[in-house]
């Protein structure tokens, strides 16, 4: 993960784009790119989209990851640590014995 983050930061810094990367605008850009993932599914079945638009989906997924890494760097968030902590929180909300094979929200288990 650290190599990927450093590559993204290097790309940004080579272009002097860091001056434009405040937390608000990075968060907005992250969500815009996530919306662009959805565009590939609009008016298509999931199977059709993943069968015909996978190249475009991959590019948008990469854009989402780039903006997420930049946002984490800006806010000094260790993404790996944040994910592990969230998994611990979710494990308490969704214990295997209650949640296995169910799509029910934690407060309805």
PDB file of N, CA, C and O in Angstrom, residues 15-78:
ATOM      1  N   UNK A  15       3.723  17.501 -10.804  1.00  0.00           N
ATOM      2  CA  UNK A  15       2.869  18.448 -11.519  1.00  0.00           C
ATOM      3  C   UNK A  15       2.489  19.661 -10.665  1.00  0.00           C
ATOM      4  O   UNK A  15       1.721  20.508 -11.084  1.00  0.00           O
ATOM      5  N   UNK A  16       2.970  19.682  -9.424  1.00  0.00           N
ATOM      6  CA  UNK A  16       2.656  20.757  -8.476  1.00  0.00           C
ATOM      7  C   UNK A  16       1.148  20.901  -8.281  1.00  0.00           C
ATOM      8  O   UNK A  16       0.606  22.003  -8.188  1.00  0.00           O
ATOM      9  N   UNK A  17       0.456  19.784  -8.201  1.00  0.00           N
ATOM     10  CA  UNK A  17      -0.993  19.808  -8.005  1.00  0.00           C
ATOM     11  C   UNK A  17      -1.388  19.797  -6.530  1.00  0.00           C
ATOM     12  O   UNK A  17      -2.552  20.005  -6.208  1.00  0.00           O
ATOM     13  N   UNK A  18      -0.435  19.556  -5.648  1.00  0.00           N
ATOM     14  CA  UNK A  18      -0.752  19.525  -4.222  1.00  0.00           C
ATOM     15  C   UNK A  18      -1.386  20.817  -3.738  1.00  0.00           C
ATOM     16  O   UNK A  18      -2.203  20.815  -2.823  1.00  0.00           O
ATOM     17  N   UNK A  19      -1.039  21.921  -4.367  1.00  0.00           N
ATOM     18  CA  UNK A  19      -1.592  23.218  -3.987  1.00  0.00           C
ATOM     19  C   UNK A  19      -3.108  23.280  -4.164  1.00  0.00           C
ATOM     20  O   UNK A  19      -3.771  24.097  -3.531  1.00  0.00           O
ATOM     21  N   UNK A  20      -3.659  22.408  -4.998  1.00  0.00           N
ATOM     22  CA  UNK A  20      -5.100  22.395  -5.252  1.00  0.00           C
ATOM     23  C   UNK A  20      -5.831  21.344  -4.418  1.00  0.00           C
ATOM     24  O   UNK A  20      -7.051  21.257  -4.466  1.00  0.00           O
ATOM     25  N   UNK A  21      -5.084  20.535  -3.696  1.00  0.00           N
ATOM     26  CA  UNK A  21      -5.655  19.362  -3.030  1.00  0.00           C
ATOM     27  C   UNK A  21      -5.959  19.628  -1.559  1.00  0.00           C
ATOM     28  O   UNK A  21      -5.246  19.194  -0.671  1.00  0.00           O
ATOM     29  N   UNK A  22      -7.043  20.317  -1.315  1.00  0.00           N
ATOM     30  CA  UNK A  22      -7.524  20.457   0.056  1.00  0.00           C
ATOM     31  C   UNK A  22      -8.501  19.318   0.336  1.00  0.00           C
ATOM     32  O   UNK A  22      -8.981  18.649  -0.598  1.00  0.00           O
ATOM     33  N   UNK A  23      -8.778  19.075   1.588  1.00  0.00           N
ATOM     34  CA  UNK A  23      -9.604  17.925   1.972  1.00  0.00           C
ATOM     35  C   UNK A  23     -10.984  17.967   1.316  1.00  0.00           C
ATOM     36  O   UNK A  23     -11.479  16.946   0.831  1.00  0.00           O
ATOM     37  N   UNK A  24     -11.599  19.132   1.300  1.00  0.00           N
ATOM     38  CA  UNK A  24     -12.943  19.250   0.708  1.00  0.00           C
ATOM     39  C   UNK A  24     -12.945  18.856  -0.764  1.00  0.00           C
ATOM     40  O   UNK A  24     -13.766  18.044  -1.204  1.00  0.00           O
ATOM     41  N   UNK A  25     -12.030  19.422  -1.526  1.00  0.00           N
ATOM     42  CA  UNK A  25     -12.015  19.136  -2.957  1.00  0.00           C
ATOM     43  C   UNK A  25     -11.608  17.699  -3.267  1.00  0.00           C
ATOM     44  O   UNK A  25     -12.098  17.105  -4.231  1.00  0.00           O
ATOM     45  N   UNK A  26     -10.741  17.132  -2.453  1.00  0.00           N
ATOM     46  CA  UNK A  26     -10.391  15.719  -2.639  1.00  0.00           C
ATOM     47  C   UNK A  26     -11.595  14.828  -2.341  1.00  0.00           C
ATOM     48  O   UNK A  26     -11.848  13.862  -3.065  1.00  0.00           O
ATOM     49  N   UNK A  27     -12.350  15.156  -1.293  1.00  0.00           N
ATOM     50  CA  UNK A  27     -13.542  14.374  -0.964  1.00  0.00           C
ATOM     51  C   UNK A  27     -14.584  14.488  -2.075  1.00  0.00           C
ATOM     52  O   UNK A  27     -15.221  13.497  -2.451  1.00  0.00           O
ATOM     53  N   UNK A  28     -14.756  15.679  -2.612  1.00  0.00           N
ATOM     54  CA  UNK A  28     -15.693  15.869  -3.725  1.00  0.00           C
ATOM     55  C   UNK A  28     -15.243  15.055  -4.936  1.00  0.00           C
ATOM     56  O   UNK A  28     -16.036  14.341  -5.556  1.00  0.00           O
ATOM     57  N   UNK A  29     -13.964  15.158  -5.275  1.00  0.00           N
ATOM     58  CA  UNK A  29     -13.433  14.434  -6.433  1.00  0.00           C
ATOM     59  C   UNK A  29     -13.566  12.929  -6.261  1.00  0.00           C
ATOM     60  O   UNK A  29     -13.896  12.213  -7.218  1.00  0.00           O
ATOM     61  N   UNK A  30     -13.333  12.446  -5.047  1.00  0.00           N
ATOM     62  CA  UNK A  30     -13.492  11.028  -4.745  1.00  0.00           C
ATOM     63  C   UNK A  30     -14.916  10.574  -5.059  1.00  0.00           C
ATOM     64  O   UNK A  30     -15.136   9.539  -5.704  1.00  0.00           O
ATOM     65  N   UNK A  31     -15.880  11.348  -4.649  1.00  0.00           N
ATOM     66  CA  UNK A  31     -17.276  10.983  -4.881  1.00  0.00           C
ATOM     67  C   UNK A  31     -17.695  11.129  -6.336  1.00  0.00           C
ATOM     68  O   UNK A  31     -18.504  10.346  -6.828  1.00  0.00           O
ATOM     69  N   UNK A  32     -17.149  12.103  -7.025  1.00  0.00           N
ATOM     70  CA  UNK A  32     -17.425  12.240  -8.456  1.00  0.00           C
ATOM     71  C   UNK A  32     -16.923  11.009  -9.194  1.00  0.00           C
ATOM     72  O   UNK A  32     -17.633  10.442 -10.047  1.00  0.00           O
ATOM     73  N   UNK A  33     -15.716  10.575  -8.867  1.00  0.00           N
ATOM     74  CA  UNK A  33     -15.153   9.392  -9.529  1.00  0.00           C
ATOM     75  C   UNK A  33     -15.955   8.137  -9.185  1.00  0.00           C
ATOM     76  O   UNK A  33     -16.149   7.272 -10.045  1.00  0.00           O
ATOM     77  N   UNK A  34     -16.427   8.037  -7.949  1.00  0.00           N
ATOM     78  CA  UNK A  34     -17.276   6.890  -7.582  1.00  0.00           C
ATOM     79  C   UNK A  34     -18.559   6.907  -8.405  1.00  0.00           C
ATOM     80  O   UNK A  34     -19.040   5.859  -8.850  1.00  0.00           O
ATOM     81  N   UNK A  35     -19.094   8.096  -8.638  1.00  0.00           N
ATOM     82  CA  UNK A  35     -20.273   8.222  -9.493  1.00  0.00           C
ATOM     83  C   UNK A  35     -19.993   7.789 -10.919  1.00  0.00           C
ATOM     84  O   UNK A  35     -20.864   7.232 -11.594  1.00  0.00           O
ATOM     85  N   UNK A  36     -18.781   8.026 -11.375  1.00  0.00           N
ATOM     86  CA  UNK A  36     -18.415   7.615 -12.729  1.00  0.00           C
ATOM     87  C   UNK A  36     -18.333   6.098 -12.854  1.00  0.00           C
ATOM     88  O   UNK A  36     -18.547   5.557 -13.936  1.00  0.00           O
ATOM     89  N   UNK A  37     -18.061   5.413 -11.753  1.00  0.00           N
ATOM     90  CA  UNK A  37     -18.163   3.949 -11.769  1.00  0.00           C
ATOM     91  C   UNK A  37     -19.609   3.571 -12.074  1.00  0.00           C
ATOM     92  O   UNK A  37     -19.886   2.711 -12.918  1.00  0.00           O
ATOM     93  N   UNK A  38     -20.529   4.233 -11.403  1.00  0.00           N
ATOM     94  CA  UNK A  38     -21.954   3.928 -11.576  1.00  0.00           C
ATOM     95  C   UNK A  38     -22.444   4.164 -12.999  1.00  0.00           C
ATOM     96  O   UNK A  38     -23.332   3.449 -13.473  1.00  0.00           O
ATOM     97  N   UNK A  39     -21.877   5.151 -13.671  1.00  0.00           N
ATOM     98  CA  UNK A  39     -22.291   5.425 -15.044  1.00  0.00           C
ATOM     99  C   UNK A  39     -22.140   4.203 -15.942  1.00  0.00           C
ATOM    100  O   UNK A  39     -22.911   4.015 -16.884  1.00  0.00           O
ATOM    101  N   UNK A  40     -21.159   3.379 -15.639  1.00  0.00           N
ATOM    102  CA  UNK A  40     -20.934   2.180 -16.449  1.00  0.00           C
ATOM    103  C   UNK A  40     -22.007   1.121 -16.232  1.00  0.00           C
ATOM    104  O   UNK A  40     -22.135   0.194 -17.025  1.00  0.00           O
ATOM    105  N   UNK A  41     -22.748   1.239 -15.155  1.00  0.00           N
ATOM    106  CA  UNK A  41     -23.817   0.287 -14.847  1.00  0.00           C
ATOM    107  C   UNK A  41     -25.197   0.815 -15.237  1.00  0.00           C
ATOM    108  O   UNK A  41     -26.144   0.045 -15.339  1.00  0.00           O
ATOM    109  N   UNK A  42     -25.284   2.110 -15.450  1.00  0.00           N
ATOM    110  CA  UNK A  42     -26.583   2.719 -15.748  1.00  0.00           C
ATOM    111  C   UNK A  42     -27.179   2.128 -17.014  1.00  0.00           C
ATOM    112  O   UNK A  42     -26.527   2.044 -18.044  1.00  0.00           O
ATOM    113  N   UNK A  43     -28.419   1.695 -16.906  1.00  0.00           N
ATOM    114  CA  UNK A  43     -29.210   1.135 -17.996  1.00  0.00           C
ATOM    115  C   UNK A  43     -28.667  -0.201 -18.509  1.00  0.00           C
ATOM    116  O   UNK A  43     -28.969  -0.628 -19.600  1.00  0.00           O
ATOM    117  N   UNK A  44     -27.852  -0.856 -17.690  1.00  0.00           N
ATOM    118  CA  UNK A  44     -27.334  -2.177 -18.037  1.00  0.00           C
ATOM    119  C   UNK A  44     -27.527  -3.104 -16.854  1.00  0.00           C
ATOM    120  O   UNK A  44     -27.529  -2.663 -15.715  1.00  0.00           O
ATOM    121  N   UNK A  45     -27.613  -4.378 -17.130  1.00  0.00           N
ATOM    122  CA  UNK A  45     -27.593  -5.344 -16.033  1.00  0.00           C
ATOM    123  C   UNK A  45     -26.164  -5.392 -15.491  1.00  0.00           C
ATOM    124  O   UNK A  45     -25.212  -4.967 -16.164  1.00  0.00           O
ATOM    125  N   UNK A  46     -26.020  -5.923 -14.310  1.00  0.00           N
ATOM    126  CA  UNK A  46     -24.682  -6.056 -13.735  1.00  0.00           C
ATOM    127  C   UNK A  46     -23.789  -6.886 -14.654  1.00  0.00           C
ATOM    128  O   UNK A  46     -22.624  -6.546 -14.890  1.00  0.00           O
ATOM    129  N   UNK A  47     -24.342  -7.963 -15.175  1.00  0.00           N
ATOM    130  CA  UNK A  47     -23.582  -8.849 -16.061  1.00  0.00           C
ATOM    131  C   UNK A  47     -23.166  -8.132 -17.341  1.00  0.00           C
ATOM    132  O   UNK A  47     -22.039  -8.283 -17.816  1.00  0.00           O
ATOM    133  N   UNK A  48     -24.082  -7.356 -17.917  1.00  0.00           N
ATOM    134  CA  UNK A  48     -23.769  -6.635 -19.146  1.00  0.00           C
ATOM    135  C   UNK A  48     -22.671  -5.591 -18.897  1.00  0.00           C
ATOM    136  O   UNK A  48     -21.722  -5.468 -19.676  1.00  0.00           O
ATOM    137  N   UNK A  49     -22.794  -4.866 -17.788  1.00  0.00           N
ATOM    138  CA  UNK A  49     -21.805  -3.828 -17.479  1.00  0.00           C
ATOM    139  C   UNK A  49     -20.424  -4.431 -17.258  1.00  0.00           C
ATOM    140  O   UNK A  49     -19.433  -3.936 -17.802  1.00  0.00           O
ATOM    141  N   UNK A  50     -20.358  -5.489 -16.465  1.00  0.00           N
ATOM    142  CA  UNK A  50     -19.048  -6.085 -16.191  1.00  0.00           C
ATOM    143  C   UNK A  50     -18.508  -6.834 -17.405  1.00  0.00           C
ATOM    144  O   UNK A  50     -17.300  -7.056 -17.505  1.00  0.00           O
ATOM    145  N   UNK A  51     -19.382  -7.178 -18.321  1.00  0.00           N
ATOM    146  CA  UNK A  51     -18.946  -7.853 -19.538  1.00  0.00           C
ATOM    147  C   UNK A  51     -18.495  -6.912 -20.632  1.00  0.00           C
ATOM    148  O   UNK A  51     -17.614  -7.241 -21.427  1.00  0.00           O
ATOM    149  N   UNK A  52     -19.073  -5.705 -20.666  1.00  0.00           N
ATOM    150  CA  UNK A  52     -18.764  -4.784 -21.765  1.00  0.00           C
ATOM    151  C   UNK A  52     -18.045  -3.511 -21.332  1.00  0.00           C
ATOM    152  O   UNK A  52     -17.500  -2.809 -22.167  1.00  0.00           O
ATOM    153  N   UNK A  53     -18.042  -3.206 -20.058  1.00  0.00           N
ATOM    154  CA  UNK A  53     -17.488  -1.945 -19.581  1.00  0.00           C
ATOM    155  C   UNK A  53     -16.367  -2.130 -18.554  1.00  0.00           C
ATOM    156  O   UNK A  53     -16.025  -1.201 -17.821  1.00  0.00           O
ATOM    157  N   UNK A  54     -15.781  -3.312 -18.506  1.00  0.00           N
ATOM    158  CA  UNK A  54     -14.802  -3.590 -17.462  1.00  0.00           C
ATOM    159  C   UNK A  54     -13.578  -2.677 -17.555  1.00  0.00           C
ATOM    160  O   UNK A  54     -13.044  -2.233 -16.524  1.00  0.00           O
ATOM    161  N   UNK A  55     -13.132  -2.336 -18.751  1.00  0.00           N
ATOM    162  CA  UNK A  55     -11.989  -1.430 -18.902  1.00  0.00           C
ATOM    163  C   UNK A  55     -12.302  -0.073 -18.281  1.00  0.00           C
ATOM    164  O   UNK A  55     -11.498   0.475 -17.520  1.00  0.00           O
ATOM    165  N   UNK A  56     -13.464   0.449 -18.581  1.00  0.00           N
ATOM    166  CA  UNK A  56     -13.869   1.747 -18.040  1.00  0.00           C
ATOM    167  C   UNK A  56     -14.053   1.683 -16.526  1.00  0.00           C
ATOM    168  O   UNK A  56     -13.671   2.611 -15.805  1.00  0.00           O
ATOM    169  N   UNK A  57     -14.620   0.591 -16.039  1.00  0.00           N
ATOM    170  CA  UNK A  57     -14.806   0.415 -14.596  1.00  0.00           C
ATOM    171  C   UNK A  57     -13.457   0.392 -13.889  1.00  0.00           C
ATOM    172  O   UNK A  57     -13.270   1.042 -12.860  1.00  0.00           O
ATOM    173  N   UNK A  58     -12.490  -0.325 -14.455  1.00  0.00           N
ATOM    174  CA  UNK A  58     -11.146  -0.384 -13.862  1.00  0.00           C
ATOM    175  C   UNK A  58     -10.520   1.002 -13.769  1.00  0.00           C
ATOM    176  O   UNK A  58      -9.892   1.351 -12.767  1.00  0.00           O
ATOM    177  N   UNK A  59     -10.690   1.796 -14.820  1.00  0.00           N
ATOM    178  CA  UNK A  59     -10.118   3.141 -14.819  1.00  0.00           C
ATOM    179  C   UNK A  59     -10.754   4.009 -13.734  1.00  0.00           C
ATOM    180  O   UNK A  59     -10.060   4.763 -13.044  1.00  0.00           O
ATOM    181  N   UNK A  60     -12.062   3.897 -13.571  1.00  0.00           N
ATOM    182  CA  UNK A  60     -12.744   4.695 -12.548  1.00  0.00           C
ATOM    183  C   UNK A  60     -12.409   4.204 -11.142  1.00  0.00           C
ATOM    184  O   UNK A  60     -12.259   5.013 -10.216  1.00  0.00           O
ATOM    185  N   UNK A  61     -12.276   2.899 -10.971  1.00  0.00           N
ATOM    186  CA  UNK A  61     -11.861   2.350  -9.676  1.00  0.00           C
ATOM    187  C   UNK A  61     -10.479   2.895  -9.317  1.00  0.00           C
ATOM    188  O   UNK A  61     -10.224   3.283  -8.160  1.00  0.00           O
ATOM    189  N   UNK A  62      -9.599   2.962 -10.301  1.00  0.00           N
ATOM    190  CA  UNK A  62      -8.256   3.510 -10.061  1.00  0.00           C
ATOM    191  C   UNK A  62      -8.341   4.975  -9.653  1.00  0.00           C
ATOM    192  O   UNK A  62      -7.645   5.407  -8.723  1.00  0.00           O
ATOM    193  N   UNK A  63      -9.193   5.739 -10.316  1.00  0.00           N
ATOM    194  CA  UNK A  63      -9.362   7.146  -9.950  1.00  0.00           C
ATOM    195  C   UNK A  63      -9.864   7.288  -8.512  1.00  0.00           C
ATOM    196  O   UNK A  63      -9.395   8.153  -7.770  1.00  0.00           O
ATOM    197  N   UNK A  64     -10.799   6.438  -8.120  1.00  0.00           N
ATOM    198  CA  UNK A  64     -11.308   6.462  -6.746  1.00  0.00           C
ATOM    199  C   UNK A  64     -10.168   6.195  -5.765  1.00  0.00           C
ATOM    200  O   UNK A  64     -10.010   6.899  -4.763  1.00  0.00           O
ATOM    201  N   UNK A  65      -9.365   5.200  -6.052  1.00  0.00           N
ATOM    202  CA  UNK A  65      -8.259   4.854  -5.160  1.00  0.00           C
ATOM    203  C   UNK A  65      -7.241   5.978  -5.083  1.00  0.00           C
ATOM    204  O   UNK A  65      -6.729   6.291  -4.006  1.00  0.00           O
ATOM    205  N   UNK A  66      -6.956   6.601  -6.212  1.00  0.00           N
ATOM    206  CA  UNK A  66      -6.003   7.715  -6.228  1.00  0.00           C
ATOM    207  C   UNK A  66      -6.493   8.842  -5.324  1.00  0.00           C
ATOM    208  O   UNK A  66      -5.753   9.346  -4.475  1.00  0.00           O
ATOM    209  N   UNK A  67      -7.744   9.229  -5.485  1.00  0.00           N
ATOM    210  CA  UNK A  67      -8.274  10.309  -4.647  1.00  0.00           C
ATOM    211  C   UNK A  67      -8.367   9.897  -3.185  1.00  0.00           C
ATOM    212  O   UNK A  67      -8.142  10.713  -2.293  1.00  0.00           O
ATOM    213  N   UNK A  68      -8.675   8.639  -2.920  1.00  0.00           N
ATOM    214  CA  UNK A  68      -8.723   8.172  -1.534  1.00  0.00           C
ATOM    215  C   UNK A  68      -7.341   8.241  -0.893  1.00  0.00           C
ATOM    216  O   UNK A  68      -7.190   8.711   0.236  1.00  0.00           O
ATOM    217  N   UNK A  69      -6.327   7.816  -1.617  1.00  0.00           N
ATOM    218  CA  UNK A  69      -4.961   7.885  -1.096  1.00  0.00           C
ATOM    219  C   UNK A  69      -4.527   9.332  -0.862  1.00  0.00           C
ATOM    220  O   UNK A  69      -3.896   9.646   0.149  1.00  0.00           O
ATOM    221  N   UNK A  70      -4.885  10.216  -1.779  1.00  0.00           N
ATOM    222  CA  UNK A  70      -4.538  11.621  -1.605  1.00  0.00           C
ATOM    223  C   UNK A  70      -5.268  12.240  -0.414  1.00  0.00           C
ATOM    224  O   UNK A  70      -4.688  13.026   0.337  1.00  0.00           O
ATOM    225  N   UNK A  71      -6.530  11.877  -0.226  1.00  0.00           N
ATOM    226  CA  UNK A  71      -7.289  12.381   0.914  1.00  0.00           C
ATOM    227  C   UNK A  71      -6.688  11.885   2.218  1.00  0.00           C
ATOM    228  O   UNK A  71      -6.536  12.649   3.177  1.00  0.00           O
ATOM    229  N   UNK A  72      -6.335  10.617   2.259  1.00  0.00           N
ATOM    230  CA  UNK A  72      -5.709  10.061   3.460  1.00  0.00           C
ATOM    231  C   UNK A  72      -4.379  10.747   3.747  1.00  0.00           C
ATOM    232  O   UNK A  72      -4.067  11.042   4.914  1.00  0.00           O
ATOM    233  N   UNK A  73      -3.609  11.014   2.710  1.00  0.00           N
ATOM    234  CA  UNK A  73      -2.334  11.703   2.901  1.00  0.00           C
ATOM    235  C   UNK A  73      -2.571  13.108   3.443  1.00  0.00           C
ATOM    236  O   UNK A  73      -1.904  13.556   4.381  1.00  0.00           O
ATOM    237  N   UNK A  74      -3.549  13.803   2.892  1.00  0.00           N
ATOM    238  CA  UNK A  74      -3.855  15.171   3.325  1.00  0.00           C
ATOM    239  C   UNK A  74      -4.288  15.206   4.787  1.00  0.00           C
ATOM    240  O   UNK A  74      -3.926  16.113   5.539  1.00  0.00           O
ATOM    241  N   UNK A  75      -5.069  14.210   5.214  1.00  0.00           N
ATOM    242  CA  UNK A  75      -5.623  14.186   6.570  1.00  0.00           C
ATOM    243  C   UNK A  75      -4.780  13.351   7.532  1.00  0.00           C
ATOM    244  O   UNK A  75      -5.191  13.133   8.669  1.00  0.00           O
ATOM    245  N   UNK A  76      -3.647  12.874   7.061  1.00  0.00           N
ATOM    246  CA  UNK A  76      -2.745  12.044   7.865  1.00  0.00           C
ATOM    247  C   UNK A  76      -3.476  10.814   8.424  1.00  0.00           C
ATOM    248  O   UNK A  76      -3.380  10.497   9.612  1.00  0.00           O
ATOM    249  N   UNK A  77      -4.216  10.152   7.551  1.00  0.00           N
ATOM    250  CA  UNK A  77      -4.932   8.925   7.899  1.00  0.00           C
ATOM    251  C   UNK A  77      -4.137   7.748   7.369  1.00  0.00           C
ATOM    252  O   UNK A  77      -3.807   7.704   6.178  1.00  0.00           O
ATOM    253  N   UNK A  78      -3.834   6.808   8.225  1.00  0.00           N
ATOM    254  CA  UNK A  78      -3.214   5.554   7.806  1.00  0.00           C
ATOM    255  C   UNK A  78      -4.353   4.663   7.313  1.00  0.00           C
ATOM    256  O   UNK A  78      -5.126   4.129   8.111  1.00  0.00           O
TER     257      UNK A  78
END
